[in-house]
mmCIF file of C-alpha atoms in Angstrom:
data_model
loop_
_atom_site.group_PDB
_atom_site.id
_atom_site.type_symbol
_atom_site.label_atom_id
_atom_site.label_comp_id
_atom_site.label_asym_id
_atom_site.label_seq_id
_atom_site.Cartn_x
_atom_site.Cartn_y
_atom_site.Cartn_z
ATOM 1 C CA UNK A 27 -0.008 11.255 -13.596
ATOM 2 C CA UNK A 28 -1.786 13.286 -16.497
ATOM 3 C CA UNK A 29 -4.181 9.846 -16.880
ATOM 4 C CA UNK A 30 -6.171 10.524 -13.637
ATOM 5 C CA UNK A 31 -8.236 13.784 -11.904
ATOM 6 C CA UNK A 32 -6.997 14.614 -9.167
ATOM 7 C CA UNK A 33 -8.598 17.001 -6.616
ATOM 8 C CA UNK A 34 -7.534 19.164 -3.711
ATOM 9 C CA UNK A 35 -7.943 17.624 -0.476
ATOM 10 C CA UNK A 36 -6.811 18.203 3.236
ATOM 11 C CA UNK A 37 -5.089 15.673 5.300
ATOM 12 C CA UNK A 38 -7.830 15.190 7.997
ATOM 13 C CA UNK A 39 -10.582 14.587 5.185
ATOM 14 C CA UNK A 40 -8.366 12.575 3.472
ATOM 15 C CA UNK A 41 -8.305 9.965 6.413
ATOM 16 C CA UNK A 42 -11.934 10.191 7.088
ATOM 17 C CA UNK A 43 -12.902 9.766 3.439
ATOM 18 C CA UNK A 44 -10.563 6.104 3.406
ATOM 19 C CA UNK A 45 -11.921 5.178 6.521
ATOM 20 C CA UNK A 46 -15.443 5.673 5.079
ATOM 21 C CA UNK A 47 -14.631 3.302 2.371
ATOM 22 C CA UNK A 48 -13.007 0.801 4.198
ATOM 23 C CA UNK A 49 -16.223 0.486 6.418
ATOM 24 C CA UNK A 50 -17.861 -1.357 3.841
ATOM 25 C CA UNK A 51 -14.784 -3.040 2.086
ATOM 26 C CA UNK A 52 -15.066 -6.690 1.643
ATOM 27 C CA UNK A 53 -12.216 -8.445 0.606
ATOM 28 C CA UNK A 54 -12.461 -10.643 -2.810
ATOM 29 C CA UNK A 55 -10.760 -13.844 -0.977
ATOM 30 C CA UNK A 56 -13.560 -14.251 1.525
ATOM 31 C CA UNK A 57 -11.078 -13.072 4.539
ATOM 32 C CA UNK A 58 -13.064 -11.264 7.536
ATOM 33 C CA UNK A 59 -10.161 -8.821 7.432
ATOM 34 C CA UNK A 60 -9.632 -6.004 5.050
ATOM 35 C CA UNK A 61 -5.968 -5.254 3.832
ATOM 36 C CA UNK A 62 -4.947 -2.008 2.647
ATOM 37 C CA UNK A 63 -1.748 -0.670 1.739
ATOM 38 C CA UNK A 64 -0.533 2.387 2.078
ATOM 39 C CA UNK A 65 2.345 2.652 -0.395
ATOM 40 C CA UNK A 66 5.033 5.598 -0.919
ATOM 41 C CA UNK A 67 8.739 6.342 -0.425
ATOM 42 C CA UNK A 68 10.007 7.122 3.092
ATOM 43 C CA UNK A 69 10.181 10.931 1.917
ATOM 44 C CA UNK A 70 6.130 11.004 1.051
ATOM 45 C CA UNK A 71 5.617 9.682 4.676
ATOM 46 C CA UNK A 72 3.247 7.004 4.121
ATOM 47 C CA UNK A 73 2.468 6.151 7.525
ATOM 48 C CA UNK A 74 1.410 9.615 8.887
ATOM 49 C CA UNK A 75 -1.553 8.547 6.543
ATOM 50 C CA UNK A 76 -1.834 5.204 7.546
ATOM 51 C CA UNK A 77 -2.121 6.828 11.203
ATOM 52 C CA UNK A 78 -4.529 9.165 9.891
ATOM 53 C CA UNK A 79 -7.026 6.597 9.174
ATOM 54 C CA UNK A 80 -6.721 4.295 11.875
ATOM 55 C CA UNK A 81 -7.966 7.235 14.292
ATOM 56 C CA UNK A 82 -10.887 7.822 11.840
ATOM 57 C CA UNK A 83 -11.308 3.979 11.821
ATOM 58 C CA UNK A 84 -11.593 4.115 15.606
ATOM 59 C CA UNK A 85 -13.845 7.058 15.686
ATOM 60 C CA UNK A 86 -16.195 4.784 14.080
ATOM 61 C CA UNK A 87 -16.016 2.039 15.922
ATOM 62 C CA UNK A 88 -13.881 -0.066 13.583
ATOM 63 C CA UNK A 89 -10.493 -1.731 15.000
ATOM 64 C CA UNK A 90 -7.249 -2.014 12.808
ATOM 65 C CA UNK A 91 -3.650 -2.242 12.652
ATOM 66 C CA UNK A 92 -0.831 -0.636 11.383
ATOM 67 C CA UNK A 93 1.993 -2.150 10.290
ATOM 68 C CA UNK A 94 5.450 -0.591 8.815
ATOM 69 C CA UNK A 95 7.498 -2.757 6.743
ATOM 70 C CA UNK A 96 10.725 -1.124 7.897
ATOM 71 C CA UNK A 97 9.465 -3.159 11.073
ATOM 72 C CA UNK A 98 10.400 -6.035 8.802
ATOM 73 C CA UNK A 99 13.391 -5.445 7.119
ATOM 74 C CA UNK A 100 16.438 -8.108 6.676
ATOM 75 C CA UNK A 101 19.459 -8.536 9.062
ATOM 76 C CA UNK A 102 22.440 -5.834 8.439
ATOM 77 C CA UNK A 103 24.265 -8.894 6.892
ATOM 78 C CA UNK A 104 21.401 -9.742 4.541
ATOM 79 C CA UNK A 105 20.316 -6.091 3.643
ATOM 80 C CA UNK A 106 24.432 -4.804 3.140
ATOM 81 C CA UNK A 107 25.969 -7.485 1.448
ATOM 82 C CA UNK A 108 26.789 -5.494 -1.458
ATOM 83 C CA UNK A 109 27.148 -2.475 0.455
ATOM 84 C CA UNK A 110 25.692 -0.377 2.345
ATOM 85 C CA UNK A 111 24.439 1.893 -0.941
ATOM 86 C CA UNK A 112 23.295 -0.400 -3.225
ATOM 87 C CA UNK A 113 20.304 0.448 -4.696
ATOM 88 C CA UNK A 114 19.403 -2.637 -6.082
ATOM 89 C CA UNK A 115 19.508 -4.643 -2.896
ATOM 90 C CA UNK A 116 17.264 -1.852 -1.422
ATOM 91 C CA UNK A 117 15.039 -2.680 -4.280
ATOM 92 C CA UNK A 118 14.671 -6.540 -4.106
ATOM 93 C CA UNK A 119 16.388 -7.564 -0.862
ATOM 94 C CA UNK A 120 16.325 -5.002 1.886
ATOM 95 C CA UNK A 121 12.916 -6.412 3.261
ATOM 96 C CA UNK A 122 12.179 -9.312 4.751
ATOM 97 C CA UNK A 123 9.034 -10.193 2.350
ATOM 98 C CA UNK A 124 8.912 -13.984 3.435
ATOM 99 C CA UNK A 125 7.908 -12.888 7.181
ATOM 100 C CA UNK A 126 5.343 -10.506 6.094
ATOM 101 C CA UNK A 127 3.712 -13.491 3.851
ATOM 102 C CA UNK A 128 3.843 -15.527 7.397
ATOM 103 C CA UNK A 129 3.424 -12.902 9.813
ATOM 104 C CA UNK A 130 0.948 -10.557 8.696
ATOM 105 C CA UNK A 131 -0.726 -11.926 5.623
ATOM 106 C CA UNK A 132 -0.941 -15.810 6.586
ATOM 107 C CA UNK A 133 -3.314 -15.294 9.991
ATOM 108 C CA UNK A 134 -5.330 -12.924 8.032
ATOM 109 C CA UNK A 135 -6.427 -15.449 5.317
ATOM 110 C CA UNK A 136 -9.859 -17.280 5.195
ATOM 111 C CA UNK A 137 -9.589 -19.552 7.651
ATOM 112 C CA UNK A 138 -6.798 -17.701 9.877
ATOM 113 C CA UNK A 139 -6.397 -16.818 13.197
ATOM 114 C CA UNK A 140 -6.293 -12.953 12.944
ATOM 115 C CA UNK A 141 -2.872 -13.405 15.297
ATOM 116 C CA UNK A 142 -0.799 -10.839 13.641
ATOM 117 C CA UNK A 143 3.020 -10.045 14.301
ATOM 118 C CA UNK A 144 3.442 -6.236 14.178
ATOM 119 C CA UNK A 145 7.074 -6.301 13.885
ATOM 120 C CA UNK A 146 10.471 -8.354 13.593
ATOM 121 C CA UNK A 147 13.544 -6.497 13.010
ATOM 122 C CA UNK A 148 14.858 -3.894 14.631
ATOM 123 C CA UNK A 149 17.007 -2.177 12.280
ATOM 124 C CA UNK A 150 18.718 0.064 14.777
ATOM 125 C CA UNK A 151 19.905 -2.845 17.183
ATOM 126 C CA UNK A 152 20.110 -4.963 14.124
ATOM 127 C CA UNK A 153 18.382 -7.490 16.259
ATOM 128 C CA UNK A 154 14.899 -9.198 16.607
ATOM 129 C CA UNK A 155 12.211 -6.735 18.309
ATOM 130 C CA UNK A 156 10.742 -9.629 20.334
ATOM 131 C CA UNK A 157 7.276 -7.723 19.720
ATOM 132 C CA UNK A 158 4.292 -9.685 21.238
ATOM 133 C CA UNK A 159 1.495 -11.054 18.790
ATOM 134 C CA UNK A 160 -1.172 -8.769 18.135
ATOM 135 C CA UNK A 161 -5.210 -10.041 17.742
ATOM 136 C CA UNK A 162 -7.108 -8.457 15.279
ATOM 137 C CA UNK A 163 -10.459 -9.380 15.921
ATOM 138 C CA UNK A 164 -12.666 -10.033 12.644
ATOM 139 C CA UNK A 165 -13.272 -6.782 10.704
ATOM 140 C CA UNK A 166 -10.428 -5.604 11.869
ATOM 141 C CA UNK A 167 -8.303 -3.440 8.823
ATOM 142 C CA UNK A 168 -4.313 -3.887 8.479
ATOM 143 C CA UNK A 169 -2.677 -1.069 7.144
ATOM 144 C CA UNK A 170 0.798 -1.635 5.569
ATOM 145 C CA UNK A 171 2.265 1.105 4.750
ATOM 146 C CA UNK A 172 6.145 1.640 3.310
ATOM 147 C CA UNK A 173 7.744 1.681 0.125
ATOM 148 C CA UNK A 174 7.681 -0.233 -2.697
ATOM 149 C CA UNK A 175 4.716 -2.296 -1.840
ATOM 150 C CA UNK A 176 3.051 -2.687 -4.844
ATOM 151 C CA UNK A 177 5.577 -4.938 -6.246
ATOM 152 C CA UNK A 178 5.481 -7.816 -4.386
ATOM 153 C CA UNK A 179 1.740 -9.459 -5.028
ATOM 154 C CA UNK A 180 0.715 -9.123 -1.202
ATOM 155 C CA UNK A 181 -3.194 -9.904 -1.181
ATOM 156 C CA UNK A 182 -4.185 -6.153 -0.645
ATOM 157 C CA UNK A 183 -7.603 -5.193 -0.878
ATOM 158 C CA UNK A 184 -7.494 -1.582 -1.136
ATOM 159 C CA UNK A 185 -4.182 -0.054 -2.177
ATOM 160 C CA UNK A 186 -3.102 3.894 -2.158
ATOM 161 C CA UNK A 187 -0.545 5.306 -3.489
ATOM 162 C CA UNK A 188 1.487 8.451 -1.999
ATOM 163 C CA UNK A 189 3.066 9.736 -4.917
ATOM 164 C CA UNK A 190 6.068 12.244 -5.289
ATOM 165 C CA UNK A 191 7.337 13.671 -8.612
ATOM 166 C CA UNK A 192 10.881 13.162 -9.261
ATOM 167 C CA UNK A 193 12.111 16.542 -8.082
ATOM 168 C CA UNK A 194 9.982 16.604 -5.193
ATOM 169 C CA UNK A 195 11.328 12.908 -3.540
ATOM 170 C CA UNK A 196 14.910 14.531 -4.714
ATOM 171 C CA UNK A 197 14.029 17.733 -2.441
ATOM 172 C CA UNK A 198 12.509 15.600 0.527
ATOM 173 C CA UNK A 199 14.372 13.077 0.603
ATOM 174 C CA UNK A 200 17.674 13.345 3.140
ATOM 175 C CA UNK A 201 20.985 13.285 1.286
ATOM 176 C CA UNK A 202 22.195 10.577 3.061
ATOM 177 C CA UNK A 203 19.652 8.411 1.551
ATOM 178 C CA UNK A 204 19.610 9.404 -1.994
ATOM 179 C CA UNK A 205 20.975 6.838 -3.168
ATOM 180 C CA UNK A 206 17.429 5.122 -2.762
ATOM 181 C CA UNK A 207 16.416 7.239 -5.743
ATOM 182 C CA UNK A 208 17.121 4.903 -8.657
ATOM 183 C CA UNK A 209 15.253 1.618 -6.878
ATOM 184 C CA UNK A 210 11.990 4.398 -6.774
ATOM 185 C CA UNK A 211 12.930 4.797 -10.421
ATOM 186 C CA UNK A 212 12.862 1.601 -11.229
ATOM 187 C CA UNK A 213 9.640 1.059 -9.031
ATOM 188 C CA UNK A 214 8.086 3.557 -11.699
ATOM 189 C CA UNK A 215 8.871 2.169 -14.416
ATOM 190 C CA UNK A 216 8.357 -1.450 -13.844
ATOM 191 C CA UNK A 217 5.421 -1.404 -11.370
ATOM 192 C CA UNK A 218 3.326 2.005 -12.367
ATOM 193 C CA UNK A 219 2.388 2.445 -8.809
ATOM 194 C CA UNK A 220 0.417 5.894 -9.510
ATOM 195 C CA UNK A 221 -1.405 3.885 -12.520
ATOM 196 C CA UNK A 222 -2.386 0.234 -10.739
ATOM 197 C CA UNK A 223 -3.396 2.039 -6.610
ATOM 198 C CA UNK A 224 -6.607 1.950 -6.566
ATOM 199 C CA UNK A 225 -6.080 5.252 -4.510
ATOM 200 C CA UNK A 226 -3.561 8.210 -5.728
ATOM 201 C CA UNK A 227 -2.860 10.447 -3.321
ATOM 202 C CA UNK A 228 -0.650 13.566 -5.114
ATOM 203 C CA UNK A 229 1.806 14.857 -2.169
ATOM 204 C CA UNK A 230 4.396 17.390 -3.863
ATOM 205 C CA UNK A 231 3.040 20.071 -1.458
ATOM 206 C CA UNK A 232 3.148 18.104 2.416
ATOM 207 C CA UNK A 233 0.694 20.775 3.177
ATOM 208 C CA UNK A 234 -1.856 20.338 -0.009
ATOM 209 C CA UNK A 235 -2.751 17.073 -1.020
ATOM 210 C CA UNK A 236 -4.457 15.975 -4.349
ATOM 211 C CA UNK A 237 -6.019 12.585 -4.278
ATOM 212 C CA UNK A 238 -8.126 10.573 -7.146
ATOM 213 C CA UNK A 239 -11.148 10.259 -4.960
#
């Protein structure tokens, strides 16, 4: 964290300063439709952002769609075969990374059909969501947002980062899931996710963010 500036920023300005730069993001593939993701641990709440800047994108004209990837996570039997707190299954197995690829990424390549599946799994029901296909027309953004994103060489565009210091994503995050904690670890120390986003976003305080700019 000491390698980059960060500055004070609100929330709202936050969302309306990344929806100002994804108006003129082109992505390096030659694909009509930008990808961002918006990458942090359940606790630093990734997707309020993500929801932040879709409204900003609509404000200005400029469709997109958000995506969770807990909307795409594994059957129970998959995700829990070694238990149902094992960390490193959480790291490399609790999501469903092959439907993604064909789901989300796939119709948004050069040459695809922009037909995007918004979700698979319902965790809950431990059953498939039978979610309709979504269009994105050209120009359209996706925003991914969960955890661990960063590690899996999805063809992002844009990527931000919602960072938590240790203690902090120990405070926020529920007891019942702490055993998460050493995947995140891990995460750190293999992926650098606050180093290689081209977007930090600093969110110790939920009520004052830092970001890189």
């Amino acid at each position: 964290m000491g390698r980059v500036r960060l500055e004070a920023i609100t929330w709202e300005r936050l969302g309306d300063l990344l929806a100002e730069r994804l108006l003129d993001l082109k992505p390096g593939d030659g694909s009509p439709w930008p990808r961002v993701a918006i990458d942090g641990a359940p606790a630093a709440r990734p997707g309020d952002l993500a929801e932040r800047v879709r409204e900003a994108l609509r404000l200005r004209g400029r469709s997109s769609l958000v995506v969770a990837t807990e909307g795409f996570l594994r059957p129970a039997s998959l995700r829990l075969e070694y238990g149902h707190h094992d960390a490193e299954s959480y790291y490399s197995g609790w999501f469903d990374t092959g439907a993604l690829w064909r789901e989300v990424f796939g119709p948004l390549d050069p040459g695809g059909d922009g037909r995007v599946l918004p979700d698979l799994w319902d965790p809950v029901a431990d059953r498939a969501t039978r979610s309709s296909y979504v269009h994105l027309p050209p120009g359209g953004v996706l925003l991914l947002h969960g955890p661990l994103l960063l590690s899996h060489w999805f063809p992002f565009d844009l990527t931000v980062h919602v960072s938590l210091s240790p203690g902090a994503l120990r405070r926020r995050t529920p007891e019942p899931e702490r055993w998460t904690l050493p995947a995140f670890e891990r995460y750190e120390a293999e992926t650098d996710p606050a180093g290689t986003a081209d977007v930090l976003v600093r969110a110790d305080d939920p009520r004052h963010p830092a970001w890189s700019g």
